[in-house]
């Protein structure tokens, strides 16, 4: 056996989801509220275009940066939806948003660079930063401010080694939405300090209460901004693996080279499907968002029938991030609790510790309402509440 020199932890969201899927494949009844995905069938137009692409043999290597009509339509979609100003040359199609973040860290981090990461954070940010020798610096958000961090809090933890900020708005796992004024302060700090910002905005289309503001709509920061988007959440296309990066041309060029030396780009079939999703964007996004809103409300209502303290609905995203004490669960770590309920009751939640926040758990509401209700009943039964 060869030794690996990689110091890489497993992704908690992916690991728990895989375990839940394995159990399901064995025929067990599993209540999977782990990985965040809007569980919906593909829109008929998307499915049709994908099968036509196969039938017509559009199945050879696509251009590394993505098929030109998709790059163009993606930039146009972002510009009209979020008041940004990107061209095709600023747009890269990736294997999901995650690979875009991975490639950006690979391209721009050097050993010992410090990266500010507001917490609770999405599980993969610190792991990716460490993979490229960077040092993740956690900036803990305050629950009373919907877990958001201020420019002042970021500044307190900045040092001359700070190179980058990874901001996630709308937030996973918190569902928080940053206001324009809050973003403006962060933008002026980042600009003054010369930081790069990776802005992960993949949940922007799932904003229920309040307005989503894209960092791409601040022209003063676009030279330092890598904006990450994805088809996964907006268009319920997680398994198709199509993401988008919007960035200055110099960044797109290096990220394209990384892609050319690694994935060679994402599936051509998925790219034609994604193009069709953009052609039907308003209809699909409205449907997905409305459906996720009703799933959110159903999960909140179910949990509130027996939780010790009432939880409120997150403003955006796909998750409830709640303290375990509302379930009467104490004196056990979130990881131990989540492992225990998965093993003993086949309920899959992600522990707060994976997001840098002990004492909490994340439940995805991407599954259909009946499934969510069954999961909460199973939880209630397990906890004898
Ligand atoms: N981003 C989703 C989540 O947080 C999908 C799983 C993953 O890639 O981490 O559950």
Coordinates of N, CA and C in Angstrom, one line a residue, residues 5-104:
X5 N 0.2 11.6 0.7 CA 0.7 12.8 1.4 C -0.4 13.9 1.5
X6 N -1.6 13.5 1.1 CA -2.7 14.4 1.2 C -3.3 14.4 2.5
X7 N -3.5 15.5 3.1 CA -4.1 15.6 4.4 C -5.6 16.1 4.1
X8 N -6.4 15.2 3.7 CA -7.7 15.6 3.3 C -8.8 14.9 4.0
X9 N -9.7 15.7 4.7 CA -10.8 15.0 5.3 C -11.9 14.8 4.3
X10 N -12.8 13.8 4.7 CA -13.9 13.4 3.8 C -15.0 14.5 3.9
X11 N -15.7 14.8 2.8 CA -16.8 15.8 2.9 C -17.9 15.1 3.7
X12 N -18.3 15.8 4.8 CA -19.4 15.3 5.7 C -20.7 15.1 5.0
X13 N -21.0 16.1 4.2 CA -22.3 16.1 3.5 C -22.4 14.9 2.5
X14 N -21.3 14.7 1.8 CA -21.2 13.6 0.8 C -21.2 12.3 1.5
X15 N -20.4 12.2 2.6 CA -20.2 10.9 3.3 C -21.5 10.4 3.9
X16 N -22.3 11.4 4.5 CA -23.5 10.9 5.1 C -24.5 10.6 4.1
X17 N -24.6 11.4 3.0 CA -25.5 11.1 1.9 C -25.2 9.7 1.3
X18 N -23.9 9.4 1.1 CA -23.5 8.1 0.5 C -23.9 7.0 1.4
X19 N -23.7 7.1 2.7 CA -24.1 6.1 3.7 C -25.6 5.9 3.6
X20 N -26.4 7.0 3.6 CA -27.8 6.9 3.5 C -28.2 6.2 2.2
X21 N -27.6 6.5 1.1 CA -27.9 5.8 -0.2 C -27.6 4.4 -0.2
X22 N -26.4 4.0 0.5 CA -26.1 2.6 0.6 C -27.2 1.8 1.4
X23 N -27.6 2.4 2.5 CA -28.7 1.7 3.3 C -29.9 1.5 2.4
X24 N -30.3 2.6 1.7 CA -31.4 2.6 0.8 C -31.3 1.5 -0.2
X25 N -30.1 1.4 -0.8 CA -29.9 0.4 -1.9 C -30.0 -1.1 -1.3
X26 N -29.8 -1.2 0.0 CA -30.0 -2.5 0.6 C -31.5 -2.8 0.9
X27 N -32.3 -1.8 0.6 CA -33.8 -2.0 0.8 C -34.2 -1.5 2.1
X28 N -33.4 -0.8 2.9 CA -33.8 -0.2 4.2 C -34.6 1.1 4.0
X29 N -35.6 1.3 4.9 CA -36.3 2.6 4.8 C -35.4 3.7 5.4
X30 N -35.0 4.6 4.6 CA -34.1 5.7 5.1 C -34.7 7.0 4.9
X31 N -34.5 7.9 5.9 CA -35.1 9.2 5.9 C -33.9 10.1 5.6
X32 N -33.7 10.5 4.4 CA -32.4 11.2 4.0 C -32.6 12.7 4.0
X33 N -32.2 13.4 5.0 CA -32.2 14.8 5.0 C -30.8 15.4 5.1
X34 N -29.9 14.7 4.4 CA -28.5 15.1 4.5 C -28.1 16.0 3.3
X35 N -27.7 15.5 2.2 CA -27.2 16.3 1.1 C -28.3 17.3 0.6
X36 N -27.9 18.5 0.3 CA -28.9 19.4 -0.2 C -29.2 19.3 -1.7
X37 N -30.3 18.7 -2.0 CA -30.7 18.8 -3.4 C -32.2 18.9 -3.6
X38 N -32.6 19.8 -4.4 CA -34.1 19.8 -4.7 C -34.5 18.6 -5.4
X39 N -35.2 17.7 -4.7 CA -35.5 16.4 -5.3 C -36.7 16.6 -6.2
X40 N -36.5 16.8 -7.5 CA -37.6 17.0 -8.5 C -37.1 16.3 -9.8
X41 N -38.1 15.9 -10.5 CA -37.8 15.3 -11.9 C -37.3 16.5 -12.8
X42 N -36.5 16.1 -13.8 CA -36.1 17.2 -14.7 C -37.3 17.8 -15.4
X43 N -37.2 19.1 -15.7 CA -38.2 19.7 -16.5 C -38.3 19.0 -17.9
X44 N -39.5 18.8 -18.4 CA -39.6 18.0 -19.7 C -38.7 18.6 -20.8
X45 N -38.6 19.9 -20.9 CA -37.8 20.5 -22.0 C -36.3 20.1 -21.8
X46 N -35.9 20.1 -20.6 CA -34.5 19.8 -20.3 C -34.2 18.3 -20.6
X47 N -35.1 17.4 -20.2 CA -35.0 16.0 -20.4 C -35.0 15.7 -21.9
X48 N -35.9 16.4 -22.7 CA -36.0 16.2 -24.1 C -34.7 16.6 -24.8
X49 N -34.2 17.8 -24.5 CA -33.0 18.3 -25.1 C -31.8 17.4 -24.8
X50 N -31.7 16.8 -23.6 CA -30.6 15.9 -23.3 C -30.7 14.7 -24.2
X51 N -31.9 14.1 -24.4 CA -32.0 12.9 -25.2 C -31.8 13.2 -26.7
X52 N -32.2 14.4 -27.1 CA -31.9 14.8 -28.5 C -30.3 14.9 -28.7
X53 N -29.7 15.5 -27.7 CA -28.2 15.7 -27.8 C -27.6 14.3 -27.9
X54 N -28.1 13.3 -27.2 CA -27.5 12.0 -27.3 C -27.8 11.4 -28.7
X55 N -29.0 11.5 -29.1 CA -29.4 10.9 -30.4 C -28.7 11.6 -31.6
X56 N -28.4 12.9 -31.4 CA -27.7 13.6 -32.5 C -26.2 13.5 -32.4
X57 N -25.7 12.8 -31.4 CA -24.3 12.6 -31.3 C -23.5 13.8 -30.8
X58 N -24.2 14.6 -30.0 CA -23.5 15.8 -29.4 C -22.8 15.3 -28.2
X59 N -22.0 14.2 -28.4 CA -21.4 13.5 -27.3 C -19.9 13.4 -27.3
X60 N -19.3 14.3 -28.1 CA -17.8 14.3 -28.1 C -17.3 15.4 -27.1
X61 N -16.0 15.5 -27.0 CA -15.5 16.5 -26.0 C -16.0 17.9 -26.4
X62 N -16.6 18.5 -25.4 CA -17.0 19.9 -25.7 C -15.8 20.8 -25.5
X63 N -15.9 22.1 -25.9 CA -14.7 23.0 -25.6 C -14.5 23.1 -24.1
X64 N -13.2 23.2 -23.7 CA -12.9 23.1 -22.3 C -13.6 24.1 -21.5
X65 N -13.8 25.3 -21.9 CA -14.5 26.3 -21.1 C -16.0 26.2 -21.2
X66 N -16.5 25.3 -22.0 CA -18.0 25.2 -22.1 C -18.4 25.5 -23.5
X67 N -19.6 25.0 -23.9 CA -20.1 25.2 -25.2 C -20.4 26.7 -25.3
X68 N -20.0 27.4 -26.4 CA -20.2 28.9 -26.5 C -21.6 29.3 -26.2
X69 N -22.7 28.7 -26.8 CA -24.0 29.2 -26.5 C -24.4 29.2 -25.0
X70 N -23.8 28.2 -24.3 CA -24.1 28.1 -22.9 C -23.4 29.2 -22.1
X71 N -22.1 29.4 -22.5 CA -21.4 30.5 -21.8 C -22.1 31.8 -22.0
X72 N -22.5 32.0 -23.2 CA -23.2 33.3 -23.5 C -24.5 33.4 -22.8
X73 N -25.3 32.4 -22.8 CA -26.6 32.4 -22.2 C -26.4 32.5 -20.6
X74 N -25.4 31.9 -20.1 CA -25.2 32.0 -18.6 C -24.9 33.4 -18.2
X75 N -24.0 34.1 -19.0 CA -23.7 35.5 -18.7 C -24.9 36.3 -18.8
X76 N -25.7 36.1 -19.8 CA -26.9 36.9 -20.0 C -27.9 36.7 -18.9
X77 N -28.0 35.4 -18.5 CA -29.0 35.0 -17.4 C -28.5 35.8 -16.1
X78 N -27.3 35.7 -15.8 CA -26.8 36.3 -14.5 C -27.0 37.9 -14.6
X79 N -26.6 38.4 -15.8 CA -26.8 39.9 -15.9 C -28.2 40.4 -15.7
X80 N -29.1 39.6 -16.4 CA -30.5 40.1 -16.3 C -31.1 39.8 -14.9
X81 N -30.7 38.7 -14.3 CA -31.3 38.3 -13.0 C -30.7 39.2 -11.9
X82 N -29.4 39.4 -11.9 CA -28.8 40.0 -10.7 C -28.0 41.3 -11.0
X83 N -28.4 42.0 -12.1 CA -27.8 43.3 -12.4 C -26.2 43.3 -12.4
X84 N -25.7 42.3 -13.1 CA -24.2 42.2 -13.2 C -23.9 42.6 -14.7
X85 N -22.6 42.5 -15.0 CA -22.2 42.9 -16.3 C -21.1 42.0 -16.9
X86 N -21.4 40.7 -17.1 CA -20.4 39.8 -17.5 C -20.6 39.5 -19.0
X87 N -19.5 39.2 -19.7 CA -19.5 38.7 -21.1 C -19.2 37.3 -21.2
X88 N -19.3 36.7 -22.4 CA -18.9 35.3 -22.6 C -17.5 35.0 -22.1
X89 N -16.6 35.9 -22.4 CA -15.2 35.7 -22.0 C -15.0 35.7 -20.5
X90 N -16.0 36.2 -19.8 CA -15.9 36.2 -18.3 C -16.5 34.9 -17.7
X91 N -16.9 34.0 -18.5 CA -17.8 32.9 -18.1 C -17.1 31.5 -18.4
X92 N -17.1 30.7 -17.4 CA -16.6 29.3 -17.5 C -17.6 28.3 -17.0
X93 N -17.8 27.3 -17.8 CA -18.7 26.2 -17.4 C -17.9 25.1 -16.7
X94 N -18.3 24.8 -15.5 CA -17.5 23.8 -14.6 C -18.3 22.6 -14.3
X95 N -17.6 21.6 -13.7 CA -18.3 20.4 -13.2 C -18.9 20.7 -11.8
X96 N -20.0 21.4 -11.8 CA -20.6 21.9 -10.6 C -19.9 23.1 -10.0
X97 N -20.6 23.8 -9.2 CA -20.0 25.0 -8.5 C -18.8 24.6 -7.7
X98 N -18.8 23.4 -7.1 CA -17.7 22.9 -6.3 C -16.4 22.9 -7.0
X99 N -16.4 22.4 -8.2 CA -15.1 22.4 -8.9 C -14.6 23.8 -9.2
X100 N -15.5 24.7 -9.4 CA -15.1 26.1 -9.6 C -14.4 26.6 -8.4
X101 N -14.9 26.3 -7.2 CA -14.2 26.8 -6.0 C -12.9 26.1 -5.8
X102 N -12.8 24.9 -6.1 CA -11.6 24.1 -6.0 C -10.6 24.7 -7.0
X103 N -10.9 24.9 -8.2 CA -10.0 25.4 -9.2 C -9.5 26.8 -8.8
X104 N -10.4 27.6 -8.3 CA -10.0 29.0 -7.9 C -9.0 29.0 -6.8

